[in-house]
Short mmCIF file of C-alpha atoms in Angstrom, two decimals:
data_model
loop_
_atom_site.label_atom_id
_atom_site.label_comp_id
_atom_site.label_asym_id
_atom_site.label_seq_id
_atom_site.Cartn_x
_atom_site.Cartn_y
_atom_site.Cartn_z
CA MET A 1 -132.13 70.71 128.25
CA ASN A 2 -128.38 70.87 128.09
CA THR A 3 -125.70 68.52 127.36
CA VAL A 4 -123.75 67.24 130.44
CA ILE A 5 -120.10 66.65 130.61
CA ILE A 6 -118.32 64.52 133.24
CA ILE A 7 -114.87 65.90 134.45
CA ASN A 8 -112.19 65.07 136.77
CA LEU A 9 -111.06 67.66 139.10
CA ASN A 10 -108.22 66.68 141.12
CA GLY A 11 -109.51 63.12 141.58
CA ASN A 12 -113.18 63.87 141.88
CA ALA A 13 -115.84 63.30 139.23
CA PHE A 14 -118.32 66.11 138.40
CA HIS A 15 -121.22 66.47 136.14
CA LEU A 16 -121.24 69.89 134.40
CA GLU A 17 -123.57 71.60 131.94
CA GLU A 18 -121.73 72.21 128.66
CA PRO A 19 -121.47 75.98 128.92
CA GLY A 20 -120.11 75.63 132.57
CA PHE A 21 -117.59 73.17 131.30
CA GLN A 22 -116.47 75.79 128.67
CA SER A 23 -115.88 78.35 131.17
CA LEU A 24 -114.19 76.00 133.75
CA ARG A 25 -111.86 74.97 130.87
CA ALA A 26 -111.09 78.70 129.98
CA TYR A 27 -110.42 79.35 133.58
CA LEU A 28 -107.96 76.55 134.00
CA GLU A 29 -106.30 77.37 130.65
CA ARG A 30 -105.81 80.89 131.85
CA ALA A 31 -104.68 79.78 135.24
CA GLN A 32 -102.00 77.61 133.36
CA ALA A 33 -100.93 80.42 131.13
CA ALA A 34 -100.44 82.76 134.37
CA LEU A 35 -98.44 80.33 136.04
CA ARG A 36 -96.35 79.24 132.98
CA ASP A 37 -93.12 80.11 134.48
CA ASN A 38 -93.99 79.20 138.09
CA PRO A 39 -91.77 76.16 139.44
CA ASP A 40 -94.90 75.05 141.48
CA LYS A 41 -97.24 75.21 138.64
CA ALA A 42 -98.45 71.68 138.99
CA GLU A 43 -98.98 71.89 142.68
CA ILE A 44 -100.85 75.11 142.45
CA MET A 45 -103.08 73.74 139.77
CA ALA A 46 -103.88 70.87 141.83
CA ASP A 47 -104.69 73.05 144.75
CA LEU A 48 -106.85 75.25 142.53
CA GLU A 49 -108.76 72.26 141.17
CA GLN A 50 -109.12 70.95 144.67
CA ALA A 51 -110.60 74.44 145.75
CA ILE A 52 -112.99 74.41 142.87
CA ALA A 53 -113.96 70.84 143.60
CA ASP A 54 -114.80 71.93 147.25
CA LYS A 55 -116.94 74.71 146.20
CA CYS A 56 -118.65 72.83 143.51
CA ALA A 57 -119.58 70.10 146.23
CA HIS A 58 -121.68 72.69 148.16
CA PHE A 59 -124.02 72.69 145.26
CA LEU A 60 -124.52 68.90 145.01
CA ARG A 61 -127.56 67.25 146.77
CA PRO A 62 -128.70 63.70 146.56
CA HIS A 63 -131.34 64.59 143.91
CA LYS A 64 -129.21 67.30 142.29
CA ASN A 65 -125.98 65.83 140.83
CA VAL A 66 -125.36 68.19 137.98
CA LEU A 67 -123.79 71.68 138.21
CA THR A 68 -125.55 74.34 136.17
CA ALA A 69 -123.38 76.74 134.22
CA ALA A 70 -124.45 79.65 136.38
CA GLU A 71 -123.16 77.76 139.57
CA ILE A 72 -119.84 77.11 137.94
CA ASP A 73 -119.56 80.84 136.86
CA GLY A 74 -120.28 81.77 140.46
CA VAL A 75 -117.58 79.37 141.71
CA LEU A 76 -115.08 80.63 139.10
CA LYS A 77 -115.92 84.26 140.24
CA GLU A 78 -115.26 83.53 143.82
CA MET A 79 -111.92 81.91 142.99
CA GLY A 80 -110.79 84.95 141.39
CA PRO A 81 -108.38 85.43 138.45
CA VAL A 82 -105.03 83.44 138.86
CA GLN A 83 -102.08 85.68 139.01
CA SER A 84 -98.42 84.64 139.07
CA GLU A 85 -97.41 86.02 142.25
CA ASN A 86 -94.40 88.23 141.16
CA ALA A 87 -96.07 89.55 138.09
CA ALA A 88 -98.61 92.38 139.01
CA ASP A 89 -100.56 90.25 141.32
CA ALA A 90 -103.24 92.88 141.95
CA ALA A 91 -104.03 90.88 145.25
CA ALA A 92 -105.37 93.78 147.05
CA SER A 93 -107.41 95.16 144.23
CA ALA A 94 -109.11 91.90 144.23
CA SER A 95 -109.44 91.93 147.99
CA THR A 96 -111.76 94.90 148.05
CA SER A 97 -114.42 93.00 145.85
CA ALA A 98 -113.74 89.56 147.11
CA GLY A 99 -116.50 86.96 146.84
CA ASN A 100 -118.97 87.50 144.18
CA GLY A 101 -119.48 91.29 144.84
CA PRO A 102 -120.71 93.59 142.10
CA ASN A 103 -117.21 95.04 141.53
CA ALA A 104 -116.11 91.85 140.12
CA GLU A 105 -116.45 93.48 136.72
CA SER A 106 -114.00 96.21 137.47
CA LYS A 107 -111.48 93.47 138.45
CA SER A 108 -111.38 92.09 134.89
CA SER A 109 -111.07 95.54 133.39
CA GLY A 110 -108.09 96.15 135.55
CA THR A 111 -106.46 93.20 134.29
CA ALA A 112 -107.34 94.31 130.68
CA ALA A 113 -104.83 97.24 131.03
CA SER A 114 -102.14 94.93 131.82
CA ALA A 115 -103.05 92.16 129.52
CA PRO A 116 -99.86 91.26 127.69
CA LYS A 117 -99.93 91.57 123.84
CA ARG A 118 -98.41 88.95 121.63
CA LEU A 119 -97.90 88.64 117.89
CA TYR A 120 -99.80 85.70 116.45
CA GLN A 121 -100.98 84.79 113.10
CA ILE A 122 -104.69 84.59 113.22
CA ARG A 123 -106.39 82.40 110.31
CA GLU A 124 -109.84 83.69 110.91
CA GLY A 125 -110.45 86.22 107.94
CA ALA A 126 -106.92 85.73 106.59
CA MET A 127 -106.29 86.16 102.92
CA ILE A 128 -103.13 84.19 102.72
CA SER A 129 -101.71 83.01 106.05
CA GLY A 130 -102.93 85.47 108.77
CA VAL A 131 -99.86 87.62 109.18
CA CYS A 132 -101.79 90.80 108.48
CA THR A 133 -104.85 89.73 110.45
CA GLY A 134 -102.46 89.12 113.38
CA LEU A 135 -100.53 92.27 113.00
CA ALA A 136 -104.02 94.19 112.79
CA ALA A 137 -104.98 92.64 116.12
CA TYR A 138 -101.61 93.50 117.74
CA LEU A 139 -101.55 97.10 116.36
CA ASN A 140 -105.34 97.39 116.93
CA ILE A 141 -105.95 98.89 113.54
CA ASP A 142 -108.02 97.72 110.74
CA VAL A 143 -106.69 94.84 108.94
CA THR A 144 -107.23 96.68 105.40
CA ILE A 145 -104.74 99.25 106.56
CA VAL A 146 -102.18 96.59 107.24
CA ARG A 147 -102.66 94.88 103.94
CA ILE A 148 -102.49 98.25 101.97
CA ALA A 149 -99.16 98.91 103.90
CA PHE A 150 -97.95 95.58 103.01
CA VAL A 151 -98.70 96.03 99.32
CA VAL A 152 -97.27 99.49 99.29
CA LEU A 153 -94.13 98.43 101.02
CA THR A 154 -93.78 95.42 98.45
CA LEU A 155 -94.03 98.01 95.67
CA LEU A 156 -91.41 100.42 97.22
CA THR A 157 -88.87 97.68 97.92
CA THR A 158 -89.43 96.24 94.54
CA GLY A 159 -90.65 92.86 96.03
CA ILE A 160 -88.11 92.39 98.79
CA TRP A 161 -90.79 92.99 101.49
CA ILE A 162 -92.45 89.69 100.39
CA LEU A 163 -89.33 88.09 102.13
CA VAL A 164 -90.53 89.76 105.30
CA TYR A 165 -94.03 88.36 104.93
CA VAL A 166 -92.66 84.92 104.22
CA GLY A 167 -90.45 85.27 107.32
CA MET A 168 -93.27 86.19 109.64
CA MET A 169 -95.30 83.29 108.02
CA LEU A 170 -92.71 80.74 109.15
CA ALA A 171 -91.64 82.48 112.46
CA VAL A 172 -94.84 83.87 113.99
CA PRO A 173 -96.95 81.32 115.78
CA PHE A 174 -100.58 80.49 115.12
CA ALA A 175 -103.17 81.59 117.56
CA ASN A 176 -105.02 78.42 118.54
CA THR A 177 -106.34 78.59 121.97
CA GLY A 178 -108.68 81.13 123.15
CA GLU A 179 -106.01 82.54 125.53
CA GLU A 180 -103.79 83.00 122.54
CA TYR A 181 -106.40 84.78 120.65
CA ALA A 182 -107.06 87.11 123.56
CA ALA A 183 -103.11 87.86 123.94
CA ALA A 184 -103.06 88.63 120.08
CA ALA A 185 -105.54 91.36 120.70
CA GLY A 186 -104.31 92.33 124.05
CA ALA A 187 -107.88 91.75 125.28
CA PRO A 188 -108.61 90.16 128.63
CA PHE A 189 -109.35 86.68 128.49
CA ASN A 190 -112.41 85.34 130.04
CA ALA A 191 -114.88 82.48 129.80
CA GLN A 192 -117.47 84.68 128.28
CA GLU A 193 -115.20 85.58 125.45
CA VAL A 194 -114.73 81.75 124.68
CA ILE A 195 -118.36 81.09 124.71
CA ASP A 196 -119.00 84.03 122.26
CA ARG A 197 -116.32 82.73 120.09
CA ALA A 198 -117.69 79.38 120.09
CA LYS A 199 -121.12 80.53 119.06
CA LYS A 200 -119.72 82.76 116.29
CA HIS A 201 -117.69 79.62 115.01
CA TYR A 202 -120.92 77.63 114.99
CA ALA A 203 -122.67 80.33 113.01
CA GLU A 204 -119.96 80.38 110.42
CA PHE A 205 -119.81 76.76 110.11
CA LYS A 206 -123.43 76.73 109.36
CA ASP A 207 -122.99 78.46 106.06
CA SER A 208 -119.31 77.04 105.56
CA LYS A 209 -120.53 75.30 102.44
CA GLU A 210 -121.39 78.15 100.60
CA TRP A 211 -118.19 79.96 101.97
CA ARG A 212 -116.09 77.09 100.68
CA ARG A 213 -117.53 77.29 97.17
CA HIS A 214 -116.62 80.79 97.12
CA TRP A 215 -113.22 80.21 98.45
CA ARG A 216 -112.63 77.71 95.67
CA GLN A 217 -113.61 80.15 93.11
CA GLN A 218 -111.43 82.56 94.29
CA ARG A 219 -108.38 80.31 94.43
CA ARG A 220 -109.03 79.27 90.67
CA GLU A 221 -109.23 82.74 89.72
CA TRP A 222 -105.89 83.65 91.35
CA ARG A 223 -104.15 80.78 89.84
CA ARG A 224 -105.38 81.67 86.25
CA ARG A 225 -104.21 85.31 86.67
CA TRP A 226 -100.76 84.05 88.11
CA HIS A 227 -100.31 81.70 85.05
CA GLU A 228 -101.23 84.58 82.80
CA GLY A 229 -98.88 87.06 84.37
CA ALA A 230 -95.91 84.74 84.54
CA TYR A 231 -96.40 83.84 81.02
CA TRP A 232 -96.54 87.36 79.89
CA TRP A 233 -93.53 88.55 81.95
CA GLY A 234 -91.32 85.74 80.56
CA HIS A 235 -92.34 86.29 76.98
CA ASN A 236 -91.79 90.13 77.28
CA LEU A 237 -88.33 89.69 78.93
CA GLN A 238 -87.24 87.34 76.26
CA ARG A 239 -88.12 89.67 73.57
CA ASN A 240 -86.21 92.49 75.27
CA VAL A 241 -83.01 90.37 75.63
CA GLN A 242 -83.04 89.32 71.97
CA GLN A 243 -83.27 92.88 70.95
CA PHE A 244 -80.61 94.10 73.19
CA SER A 245 -78.06 91.35 72.59
CA SER A 246 -78.52 91.29 68.76
CA SER A 247 -78.16 94.98 68.44
CA ALA A 248 -75.45 95.54 70.93
CA GLY A 249 -73.28 92.33 71.19
CA TYR A 250 -69.93 92.93 72.91
CA GLY A 251 -70.58 96.68 72.78
CA GLY A 252 -73.64 95.94 74.88
CA HIS A 253 -71.63 94.20 77.44
CA LEU A 254 -69.49 97.30 77.94
CA GLY A 255 -72.39 99.54 77.84
CA ALA A 256 -74.07 97.61 80.47
CA THR A 257 -71.16 97.97 82.71
CA LEU A 258 -71.25 101.66 82.29
CA LEU A 259 -75.14 101.97 82.26
CA ILE A 260 -75.67 100.02 85.66
CA PRO A 261 -74.19 102.75 87.83
CA PHE A 262 -76.16 105.29 86.17
CA LEU A 263 -79.32 103.25 86.70
CA ALA A 264 -78.40 102.60 90.42
CA VAL A 265 -77.98 106.36 91.10
CA PHE A 266 -81.09 107.31 89.35
CA ASN A 267 -83.11 104.68 91.17
CA ALA A 268 -81.95 105.39 94.32
CA VAL A 269 -82.52 109.03 94.10
CA LEU A 270 -85.87 108.50 92.97
CA PHE A 271 -86.68 106.37 95.89
CA CYS A 272 -85.52 108.97 98.15
CA ALA A 273 -87.48 111.69 96.49
CA CYS A 274 -90.71 109.36 96.65
CA VAL A 275 -90.03 108.75 100.43
CA ALA A 276 -89.51 112.37 101.07
CA ALA A 277 -92.33 113.59 99.19
CA ILE A 278 -94.64 111.04 100.99
CA VAL A 279 -93.22 112.24 104.33
CA SER A 280 -93.80 115.69 103.63
CA LEU A 281 -97.12 115.28 102.46
CA ALA A 282 -98.30 113.42 105.47
CA THR A 283 -96.55 115.65 108.13
CA THR A 284 -97.33 119.11 106.59
CA GLY A 285 -100.17 118.29 103.97
CA ALA A 286 -98.06 119.63 101.16
CA ILE A 287 -95.29 118.20 98.94
CA PHE A 288 -92.36 120.38 99.70
CA GLY A 289 -94.51 123.24 100.13
CA TRP A 290 -96.70 122.83 97.05
CA VAL A 291 -100.23 122.38 98.18
CA VAL A 292 -102.32 119.33 96.82
CA ALA A 293 -105.76 120.11 95.71
CA GLY A 294 -107.84 120.19 98.75
CA SER A 295 -110.48 117.81 97.69
CA ILE A 296 -108.04 114.84 97.39
CA PRO A 297 -107.73 113.13 100.62
CA LEU A 298 -104.26 112.58 102.06
CA TRP A 299 -104.31 108.70 101.56
CA ALA A 300 -105.43 109.01 98.05
CA SER A 301 -102.60 111.63 97.23
CA ILE A 302 -100.20 109.15 98.91
CA LEU A 303 -101.40 106.51 96.73
CA ILE A 304 -101.19 108.50 93.55
CA LEU A 305 -97.44 109.26 94.54
CA ILE A 306 -96.61 105.84 94.80
CA PHE A 307 -98.19 105.04 91.51
CA PHE A 308 -96.12 107.70 89.92
CA TYR A 309 -92.91 106.35 91.54
CA SER A 310 -93.71 102.81 90.25
CA MET A 311 -94.58 104.35 86.95
CA LEU A 312 -91.08 105.87 86.65
CA SER A 313 -89.25 102.90 88.37
CA GLN A 314 -90.77 100.14 86.59
CA PRO A 315 -89.29 100.76 83.14
CA LEU A 316 -86.00 101.32 84.81
CA ARG A 317 -86.18 97.98 86.41
CA HIS A 318 -87.14 96.28 83.06
CA ALA A 319 -84.05 97.93 81.13
CA ARG A 320 -81.93 96.69 84.11
CA ARG A 321 -83.03 93.13 83.69
CA ALA A 322 -82.57 93.50 79.99
CA ILE A 323 -78.93 94.54 80.55
CA TYR A 324 -78.23 91.70 82.91
CA PHE A 325 -79.49 89.25 80.35
CA SER A 326 -77.71 90.89 77.47
CA THR A 327 -74.57 90.32 79.06
CA GLY A 328 -74.98 86.72 79.06
CA GLY A 329 -76.24 84.30 81.75
CA HIS A 330 -73.21 83.62 83.86
CA SER A 331 -72.45 87.36 84.94
CA TYR A 332 -76.11 87.91 85.83
CA TYR A 333 -75.63 87.64 89.53
CA TRP A 334 -72.37 89.73 89.35
CA PHE A 335 -74.35 92.59 87.77
CA ALA A 336 -77.22 92.22 90.00
CA ALA A 337 -75.03 92.29 93.17
CA TRP A 338 -73.11 95.17 91.85
CA TYR A 339 -76.25 97.14 91.12
CA GLU A 340 -77.67 96.50 94.56
CA ILE A 341 -74.37 97.53 96.31
CA LEU A 342 -74.38 100.61 94.28
CA SER A 343 -77.97 101.65 94.89
CA THR A 344 -77.52 100.87 98.43
CA GLY A 345 -74.60 103.03 98.77
CA VAL A 346 -76.15 105.87 96.82
CA LEU A 347 -79.13 105.58 99.14
CA ILE A 348 -76.94 105.91 102.23
CA LEU A 349 -75.04 108.91 100.61
CA VAL A 350 -78.28 110.67 99.87
CA CYS A 351 -79.78 110.23 103.28
CA TRP A 352 -76.36 111.30 104.90
CA PHE A 353 -76.32 114.33 102.59
CA ALA A 354 -79.87 115.19 103.39
CA TYR A 355 -79.28 114.85 107.01
CA THR A 356 -76.34 117.18 107.21
CA HIS A 357 -77.43 119.76 104.66
CA VAL A 358 -81.29 119.83 105.16
CA PRO A 359 -82.58 121.02 108.49
CA GLU A 360 -86.01 119.70 107.80
CA VAL A 361 -84.76 116.15 107.39
CA ARG A 362 -82.60 116.37 110.60
CA ASP A 363 -85.41 117.60 112.26
CA PHE A 364 -87.65 114.77 111.24
CA PHE A 365 -85.06 112.13 112.21
CA GLN A 366 -84.35 113.73 115.69
CA HIS A 367 -88.13 113.38 116.57
CA PHE A 368 -88.58 110.33 114.45
CA ALA A 369 -91.05 108.27 116.68
CA GLN A 370 -93.05 111.36 117.25
CA ASN A 371 -93.23 112.29 113.59
CA VAL A 372 -94.25 108.84 112.46
CA THR A 373 -97.06 108.82 114.87
CA THR A 374 -98.33 112.24 113.57
CA MET A 375 -97.85 111.11 110.00
CA TRP A 376 -99.71 107.75 110.77
CA ASN A 377 -102.59 109.76 112.65
CA ASN A 378 -102.99 112.15 109.55
CA ILE A 379 -103.36 109.28 107.28
CA VAL A 380 -105.66 107.30 109.40
CA GLU A 381 -107.76 110.55 110.09
CA SER A 382 -108.17 111.28 106.35
CA PHE A 383 -109.13 107.57 105.72
CA HIS A 384 -111.75 107.94 108.42
CA HIS A 385 -112.91 111.28 107.00
CA THR A 386 -113.60 110.00 103.60
CA ALA A 387 -115.04 106.82 104.95
CA THR A 388 -117.51 108.56 107.30
CA HIS A 389 -118.49 111.70 105.59
CA GLN A 390 -120.52 111.59 102.19
CA PRO A 391 -118.37 113.75 99.86
CA GLY A 392 -119.95 116.67 98.14
CA PRO A 393 -121.11 116.50 94.53
CA GLY A 394 -117.95 118.13 93.27
CA VAL A 395 -115.59 115.72 95.15
CA ASP A 396 -117.99 112.99 94.38
CA ALA A 397 -117.20 113.18 90.65
CA ARG A 398 -113.47 113.76 91.24
CA LEU A 399 -112.84 110.92 93.72
CA PRO A 400 -113.70 108.15 91.20
CA ALA A 401 -111.78 110.05 88.64
CA ALA A 402 -108.74 110.11 90.93
CA ALA A 403 -109.34 106.25 91.59
CA ALA A 404 -109.53 105.54 87.85
CA ALA A 405 -106.38 107.57 87.13
CA ALA A 406 -104.38 105.64 89.95
CA SER A 407 -105.49 102.26 88.68
CA ALA A 408 -104.74 103.41 85.12
CA SER A 409 -101.33 104.42 85.91
CA ALA A 410 -100.69 101.23 87.84
CA PHE A 411 -101.86 99.29 84.82
CA LEU A 412 -99.58 101.29 82.61
CA ALA A 413 -96.63 100.84 85.01
CA LEU A 414 -97.11 97.06 84.98
CA ARG A 415 -97.45 97.05 81.24
CA THR A 416 -94.32 99.01 80.59
CA MET B 1 -113.16 100.14 155.30
CA THR B 2 -111.77 102.23 152.31
CA THR B 3 -112.06 101.43 148.55
CA ASP B 4 -109.78 104.10 147.42
CA PRO B 5 -107.79 102.41 144.68
CA LYS B 6 -104.65 104.46 145.76
CA PHE B 7 -104.40 102.23 148.69
CA ASN B 8 -104.37 99.04 146.68
CA PRO B 9 -100.45 98.76 146.41
CA ILE B 10 -100.40 98.95 150.37
CA ARG B 11 -102.92 96.20 150.85
CA LYS B 12 -101.04 94.28 148.27
CA GLY B 13 -97.72 94.64 149.75
CA LEU B 14 -99.05 93.92 153.31
CA LEU B 15 -100.88 90.65 152.28
CA GLU B 16 -97.92 88.43 152.70
CA PHE B 17 -97.28 89.66 156.25
CA LEU B 18 -100.80 89.39 157.28
CA ILE B 19 -100.75 85.63 156.16
CA LEU B 20 -97.86 85.21 158.33
CA GLN B 21 -99.63 86.62 161.22
CA ILE B 22 -102.66 84.39 160.69
CA ILE B 23 -100.39 81.25 160.37
CA SER B 24 -98.36 82.34 163.53
CA ALA B 25 -101.17 81.60 165.82
CA ASP B 26 -102.10 78.13 164.78
CA LYS B 27 -101.80 75.79 161.77
CA VAL B 28 -104.55 76.80 159.24
CA TYR B 29 -105.64 75.51 155.80
CA VAL B 30 -106.50 77.85 153.03
CA ALA B 31 -110.27 78.12 153.60
CA ASP B 32 -109.57 79.17 157.16
CA MET B 33 -107.26 81.92 155.99
CA MET B 34 -109.83 82.94 153.50
CA LYS B 35 -112.45 83.13 156.11
CA ARG B 36 -110.26 85.36 158.52
CA LEU B 37 -109.19 87.58 155.71
CA GLN B 38 -112.89 87.94 154.48
CA GLU B 39 -113.91 90.08 157.38
CA THR B 40 -111.03 92.54 156.87
CA ASP B 41 -109.99 94.87 154.26
CA PHE B 42 -107.59 92.29 152.91
CA ALA B 43 -110.21 89.81 151.76
CA THR B 44 -108.78 87.84 149.03
CA GLN B 45 -109.46 84.81 146.54
CA GLU B 46 -107.79 81.45 145.97
CA GLY B 47 -106.70 82.60 142.57
CA THR B 48 -104.45 84.93 144.36
CA LEU B 49 -103.63 83.12 147.64
CA TYR B 50 -102.39 79.70 146.14
CA PRO B 51 -99.78 81.30 144.15
CA LEU B 52 -98.64 83.50 146.90
CA LEU B 53 -98.43 80.62 149.56
CA SER B 54 -96.51 78.67 147.03
CA LYS B 55 -94.08 81.55 146.73
CA MET B 56 -93.72 81.74 150.52
CA ARG B 57 -92.98 78.26 150.84
CA ARG B 58 -90.52 78.26 148.14
CA GLU B 59 -88.72 81.08 149.99
CA GLU B 60 -89.05 78.95 153.28
CA TYR B 61 -91.14 81.19 155.31
CA VAL B 62 -94.06 78.67 155.50
CA ASP B 63 -94.47 75.01 155.36
CA TYR B 64 -97.40 72.59 155.10
CA GLU B 65 -98.42 69.11 156.04
CA TRP B 66 -101.33 67.07 155.04
CA GLN B 67 -104.01 66.24 157.51
CA GLU B 68 -107.08 63.99 157.05
CA SER B 69 -110.26 65.91 157.33
CA ASP B 70 -113.74 64.25 158.32
CA SER B 71 -115.56 66.35 155.55
CA GLY B 72 -113.44 65.52 152.70
CA PRO B 73 -110.11 64.86 151.23
CA PRO B 74 -107.03 65.49 153.19
CA ARG B 75 -106.10 69.24 153.47
CA LYS B 76 -102.84 71.17 153.64
CA TYR B 77 -102.22 72.85 157.02
CA TYR B 78 -99.84 75.56 156.78
CA LYS B 79 -97.49 76.57 159.52
CA LEU B 80 -94.61 79.02 160.01
CA THR B 81 -90.97 78.08 159.70
CA ALA B 82 -88.10 79.64 161.85
CA LYS B 83 -87.34 82.02 159.14
CA GLY B 84 -91.02 82.76 158.75
CA LYS B 85 -91.18 83.81 162.55
CA THR B 86 -88.11 86.05 162.26
CA GLN B 87 -89.60 87.78 159.24
CA LEU B 88 -92.86 88.12 161.13
CA ALA B 89 -91.02 89.72 164.21
CA GLU B 90 -89.19 92.05 161.76
CA PHE B 91 -92.25 93.11 160.06
CA LYS B 92 -93.90 94.05 163.35
CA ASP B 93 -90.95 96.02 164.51
CA TYR B 94 -90.80 97.75 161.10
CA TRP B 95 -94.53 98.46 161.30
CA ALA B 96 -94.32 99.96 164.58
CA TYR B 97 -91.32 102.05 163.50
CA LEU B 98 -93.36 103.40 160.39
CA ASN B 99 -96.30 104.27 162.75
CA THR B 100 -94.21 106.43 164.89
CA THR B 101 -92.54 108.04 161.92
CA ILE B 102 -95.94 108.70 160.27
CA ASN B 103 -97.29 110.11 163.54
CA GLN B 104 -94.28 112.44 164.27
CA LEU B 105 -93.92 113.83 160.71
CA GLY B 106 -97.13 115.64 161.26
CA ARG B 107 -95.95 117.57 164.49
#
């Protein structure tokens, strides 16, 4: 037994089994998308609907007035995928297997290669808004890697990267229709996919009660932590400022003016050194020629490097904030702007210097795309290596130790 | 005749002219066109044909008129325009030229 849906195809009423209706809708949606820029879209859609209606009519008898899902699938296969006439219409490639021939599958795989990819936000499995899940689908990599990259970038840019996230959150559209989901992953879109997705949704929905409870718990936990953290930060800052202004007074003002360039230079140099170290590690497997202990995988050593960097830079940042505040609220922005300009200037200077005087750096930038790909492949490989291979007993003990050290340093860095 | 995917671009490019040729004989509707192409190497599907025909109409090589049919709703019958006839003649000339070129090159 199956639910029956009545539809109107270009003025003709048809009774379809529900799965058949789903595939038909998917087919027409896809046709709409393919003809998006076609000036005759409405007319072609009407023609297609009429053609489908004609084909469907062949299956109807006085005592059989419902079209089965299999019949609809057959009709749609016979119709063939709709291609906009100027964009890669593989007309003839379809011609070799017209009708419902056995090579119908090869056709859809042909479109797979040319399926356009678009960036969407995907709510399914999203932590915040779906930016990372969308990016992961777009780049065809694991979402965890994207998330780690975002966190790392946020740490490295001292939070500015969050703005990129927020910007994408606002600018990147959400994937809503099945076709958009397909475009997000660059996968071919067909009726079967829609059906599979619907089944999956249903399964998820069945245990959604438990899932919702879990989500609520998680949210509560996040809120609690957020409040705690905010309170602690404010409290600490206030104390720092009080210490500074009481001990320094006007001298503090002058000292701050002199201290800021120093901090800016130091921070910029530190940042460059960290980036260079990571690049050197990822491309050659050694930091400026110094080989890291072989048992630590590449990704872990990069994480450790980043933690060292934040351990060094976090106290600097706090000192800077304290200086801003010690000079009194009104000149805060002026100092902040000056600091940013200075450190950006130093950053550019260091990059320029390295580019003109260090041949390795110049090499790196001249084959930038290739090098980045190599780096990325190295990191992913090391990740997979650790994930798939059970480490030996010696490494077994060292890995958790490294992880513990890393988290401890992170903790310290935040507490400073 | 052949399924070598290397020939696909050729078939693809020729389809438009074959449609001109089919229409040149008599007014036809899409199902007719499909049936005639079906027996050849150029068999195609509605999903491809409708967008192609609409493009050709936009470029004024073909036009259609509605005709009542006794077995269903009115159908679109396609016919060649003057521009379409010229194009078809040009195509045939060019095709003959290509044939001679290909044959002569081997000598």
